[in-house]
Amino acid sequence: MKITKFLGLSFLLFAFAATSFPEGVQAEDPEAVLDFYGDKVKAGAPYLIQDISSIPGDNTTNYVVGATKSNDGVNRDVILSYGNEGLPVTFSPVTKSTDGVIREGSLITVSFAADTCKMAGVTPMWKIGFNSTGTGYIVTTGGVDQLNQFMITKDKNESSFYQLSYCPKSDPFCECSCVPVGATNDKYLAPKAAVVVDVRFKPELNIYGDKMVSE
């Protein structure tokens, strides 16, 4: 009799555990980053980064992310350029995904997808470097995979726009939080700049509807 009661109680406990902890329950993926057309941003696909924030003292519009030579003549510093001077970039998730979608709040690397940024011995991947002209630390090229990571998050005030952040916590010697990337007065992209840049991503075509400029 005692054995029968024990077996019955064991069966009930097993059934309760099975219903309380269903197999295969996983946390949902973060929301996908959407491009200008509302489609999911894909890893490895080229996009122009459009700046839709205002820059104090500058009345021009339609800024896009481009590049200029730095003081050493090798690396390309990341700047805001006007109109068709923008250069396309690609995003790569640090943790590879099965669907190839770039997601909000996920660590990524950013690289220029333009021949003019493929210098000998220097990668087109973004990193933070020091500009000796007095600009300070800015976004430039020459990054190394897994060590120079960024993040895309949705703008808190406008859900259709995004913000880029640099994540120094990817540095094995620094346990730091991600910091927003903004624009300096001379339009260099830089961490902790006075003006945080709100952006959106446009694939394949430039802001005029023409073929994307690759150089």
Coordinates of C-alpha atoms in Angstrom, one line a residue:
M1 CA 0.0 0.0 0.0
K2 CA 2.8 2.4 0.9
I3 CA 4.6 1.6 -2.3
T4 CA 1.5 2.3 -4.3
K5 CA 1.0 5.7 -2.6
F6 CA 4.7 6.5 -3.2
L7 CA 4.5 5.7 -6.9
G8 CA 1.3 7.7 -7.2
L9 CA 2.9 10.8 -5.5
S10 CA 6.1 10.4 -7.7
F11 CA 3.9 10.4 -10.9
L12 CA 2.1 13.5 -9.8
L13 CA 5.4 15.4 -9.1
F14 CA 6.8 14.3 -12.4
A15 CA 3.6 15.5 -14.2
F16 CA 3.8 18.9 -12.4
A17 CA 7.4 19.4 -13.3
A18 CA 6.7 18.6 -17.0
T19 CA 3.9 21.1 -17.2
S20 CA 5.7 23.8 -15.2
F21 CA 9.0 23.7 -17.2
P22 CA 8.0 23.0 -20.9
E23 CA 10.9 21.9 -23.1
G24 CA 12.2 24.3 -25.7
V25 CA 11.1 27.6 -24.0
Q26 CA 13.6 30.3 -25.0
A27 CA 13.8 34.1 -24.7
E28 CA 12.6 36.0 -27.8
D29 CA 15.2 37.5 -30.1
P30 CA 15.6 41.3 -29.8
E31 CA 13.8 43.4 -32.4
A32 CA 15.4 43.6 -35.9
V33 CA 16.9 46.8 -37.0
L34 CA 14.8 48.2 -39.9
D35 CA 16.1 50.1 -42.9
F36 CA 14.7 53.1 -44.7
Y37 CA 12.0 51.0 -46.3
G38 CA 11.0 49.1 -43.2
D39 CA 12.8 45.9 -44.2
K40 CA 15.2 44.1 -41.8
V41 CA 18.8 45.2 -42.0
K42 CA 20.9 42.2 -43.2
A43 CA 24.5 41.3 -42.2
G44 CA 27.0 41.9 -45.0
A45 CA 24.6 44.0 -47.2
P46 CA 25.8 47.6 -48.0
Y47 CA 23.9 50.5 -46.5
L48 CA 24.3 54.2 -46.5
I49 CA 24.0 55.7 -43.0
Q50 CA 21.9 58.9 -43.1
D51 CA 22.2 61.5 -40.4
I52 CA 18.8 63.0 -39.7
S53 CA 19.8 65.1 -36.7
S54 CA 20.6 68.8 -36.8
I55 CA 24.1 70.1 -36.3
P56 CA 24.4 73.4 -34.5
G57 CA 25.6 76.2 -36.8
D58 CA 25.1 74.2 -40.0
N59 CA 21.9 74.7 -42.1
T60 CA 22.6 72.0 -44.7
T61 CA 20.7 68.7 -44.6
N62 CA 21.0 65.2 -46.0
Y63 CA 24.3 64.3 -44.3
V64 CA 25.5 60.8 -44.8
V65 CA 28.5 59.0 -43.2
G66 CA 31.6 59.1 -45.3
A67 CA 35.4 59.1 -44.8
T68 CA 38.4 61.3 -45.1
K69 CA 42.2 60.6 -44.8
S70 CA 43.6 61.0 -41.3
N71 CA 46.9 62.6 -40.4
D72 CA 48.9 59.5 -40.9
G73 CA 47.6 59.3 -44.5
V74 CA 46.6 55.6 -44.1
N75 CA 43.5 55.3 -41.9
R76 CA 40.2 56.9 -43.0
D77 CA 38.5 58.9 -40.4
V78 CA 34.7 58.6 -40.3
I79 CA 32.9 61.9 -40.9
L80 CA 29.5 63.3 -41.9
S81 CA 29.6 64.1 -45.6
Y82 CA 27.0 66.0 -47.7
G83 CA 24.9 64.3 -50.4
N84 CA 26.5 61.7 -52.6
E85 CA 29.9 61.8 -50.9
G86 CA 28.7 59.1 -48.5
L87 CA 30.2 55.7 -48.4
P88 CA 28.3 52.4 -47.8
V89 CA 29.0 50.2 -44.8
T90 CA 28.3 46.7 -43.8
F91 CA 27.4 45.3 -40.4
S92 CA 28.5 42.0 -39.0
P93 CA 27.1 40.5 -35.8
V94 CA 29.7 39.4 -33.3
T95 CA 27.6 36.4 -32.4
K96 CA 26.6 34.8 -35.7
S97 CA 22.8 34.4 -36.2
T98 CA 21.0 31.8 -38.3
D99 CA 18.9 34.4 -40.1
G100 CA 21.6 37.0 -40.8
V101 CA 19.5 39.8 -39.4
I102 CA 21.1 42.7 -37.4
R103 CA 19.2 43.2 -34.1
E104 CA 18.8 46.0 -31.7
G105 CA 21.2 46.0 -28.8
S106 CA 23.5 43.3 -30.3
L107 CA 27.2 43.7 -30.6
I108 CA 28.3 44.3 -34.2
T109 CA 31.4 45.3 -36.2
V110 CA 31.0 48.1 -38.8
S111 CA 33.2 48.2 -42.0
F112 CA 33.2 50.5 -45.0
A113 CA 32.3 48.6 -48.2
A114 CA 34.2 50.9 -50.6
D115 CA 37.4 50.3 -52.6
T116 CA 38.8 53.7 -51.5
C117 CA 38.8 52.5 -47.9
K118 CA 40.7 49.3 -48.6
M119 CA 44.2 50.5 -47.9
A120 CA 47.2 48.2 -47.9
G121 CA 47.7 46.7 -44.4
V122 CA 44.7 48.6 -43.0
T123 CA 41.2 47.1 -42.6
P124 CA 38.1 49.1 -43.5
M125 CA 36.6 48.1 -40.1
W126 CA 35.7 50.9 -37.7
K127 CA 37.5 51.5 -34.5
I128 CA 38.2 54.4 -32.1
G129 CA 41.5 56.2 -32.6
F130 CA 43.2 59.3 -31.4
N131 CA 43.3 62.4 -33.7
S132 CA 46.4 64.5 -32.9
T133 CA 44.9 67.7 -34.4
G134 CA 43.0 68.3 -31.2
T135 CA 39.8 66.5 -32.2
G136 CA 40.6 63.8 -29.6
Y137 CA 39.2 60.3 -29.9
I138 CA 37.2 59.7 -33.1
V139 CA 35.9 56.9 -35.2
T140 CA 38.4 55.8 -37.8
T141 CA 39.4 52.6 -39.8
G142 CA 41.9 49.9 -39.0
G143 CA 39.8 47.9 -36.6
V144 CA 40.3 44.3 -35.6
D145 CA 37.5 41.8 -35.5
Q146 CA 36.1 41.1 -32.0
L147 CA 38.0 44.1 -30.5
N148 CA 36.2 47.1 -32.0
Q149 CA 32.5 46.6 -31.5
F150 CA 29.4 48.8 -31.8
M151 CA 25.7 48.6 -31.1
I152 CA 22.5 49.9 -32.8
T153 CA 19.7 51.0 -30.5
K154 CA 16.4 52.7 -31.2
D155 CA 16.1 56.4 -30.6
K156 CA 14.2 56.9 -27.3
N157 CA 12.3 59.9 -28.7
E158 CA 11.7 58.8 -32.3
S159 CA 11.1 55.1 -32.8
S160 CA 11.8 55.2 -36.6
F161 CA 15.4 56.4 -36.0
Y162 CA 18.4 54.7 -34.5
Q163 CA 21.6 55.6 -32.6
L164 CA 25.0 54.1 -32.9
S165 CA 27.1 53.4 -29.8
Y166 CA 30.7 52.3 -29.3
C167 CA 31.1 49.5 -26.9
P168 CA 34.6 49.5 -25.2
K169 CA 33.5 46.5 -23.1
S170 CA 34.6 44.5 -26.1
D171 CA 38.1 45.4 -25.1
P172 CA 39.4 42.6 -22.8
F173 CA 41.1 45.1 -20.5
C174 CA 38.0 47.3 -20.1
E175 CA 34.7 46.5 -18.4
C176 CA 32.8 49.6 -19.6
S177 CA 29.4 50.5 -20.8
C178 CA 28.5 51.4 -24.4
V179 CA 28.7 55.2 -25.2
P180 CA 26.7 57.0 -27.9
V181 CA 28.5 58.1 -31.1
G182 CA 27.9 61.7 -32.0
A183 CA 29.3 64.4 -34.2
T184 CA 32.0 67.0 -33.4
N185 CA 31.7 70.6 -34.6
D186 CA 33.9 69.6 -37.6
K187 CA 31.7 66.6 -38.4
Y188 CA 33.9 63.8 -37.2
L189 CA 32.1 60.9 -35.6
A190 CA 33.2 60.4 -32.1
P191 CA 32.2 58.8 -28.8
K192 CA 30.6 61.1 -26.3
A193 CA 30.4 64.0 -28.8
A194 CA 28.3 66.9 -27.9
V195 CA 25.7 66.1 -30.5
V196 CA 24.4 62.5 -30.6
V197 CA 23.7 61.5 -34.2
D198 CA 20.3 60.0 -35.0
V199 CA 20.5 57.8 -38.1
R200 CA 18.6 55.5 -40.5
F201 CA 20.0 53.0 -43.0
K202 CA 19.3 53.1 -46.7
P203 CA 20.2 50.1 -48.9
E204 CA 21.7 49.9 -52.4
L205 CA 20.5 53.4 -53.5
N206 CA 21.7 56.8 -52.3
I207 CA 19.5 59.5 -51.0
Y208 CA 18.8 60.8 -54.5
G209 CA 17.5 57.4 -55.7
D210 CA 20.7 56.9 -57.9
K211 CA 23.0 53.9 -57.9
M212 CA 24.9 53.7 -54.6
V213 CA 28.3 55.4 -54.8
S214 CA 31.0 52.8 -54.0
E215 CA 34.1 55.1 -54.1

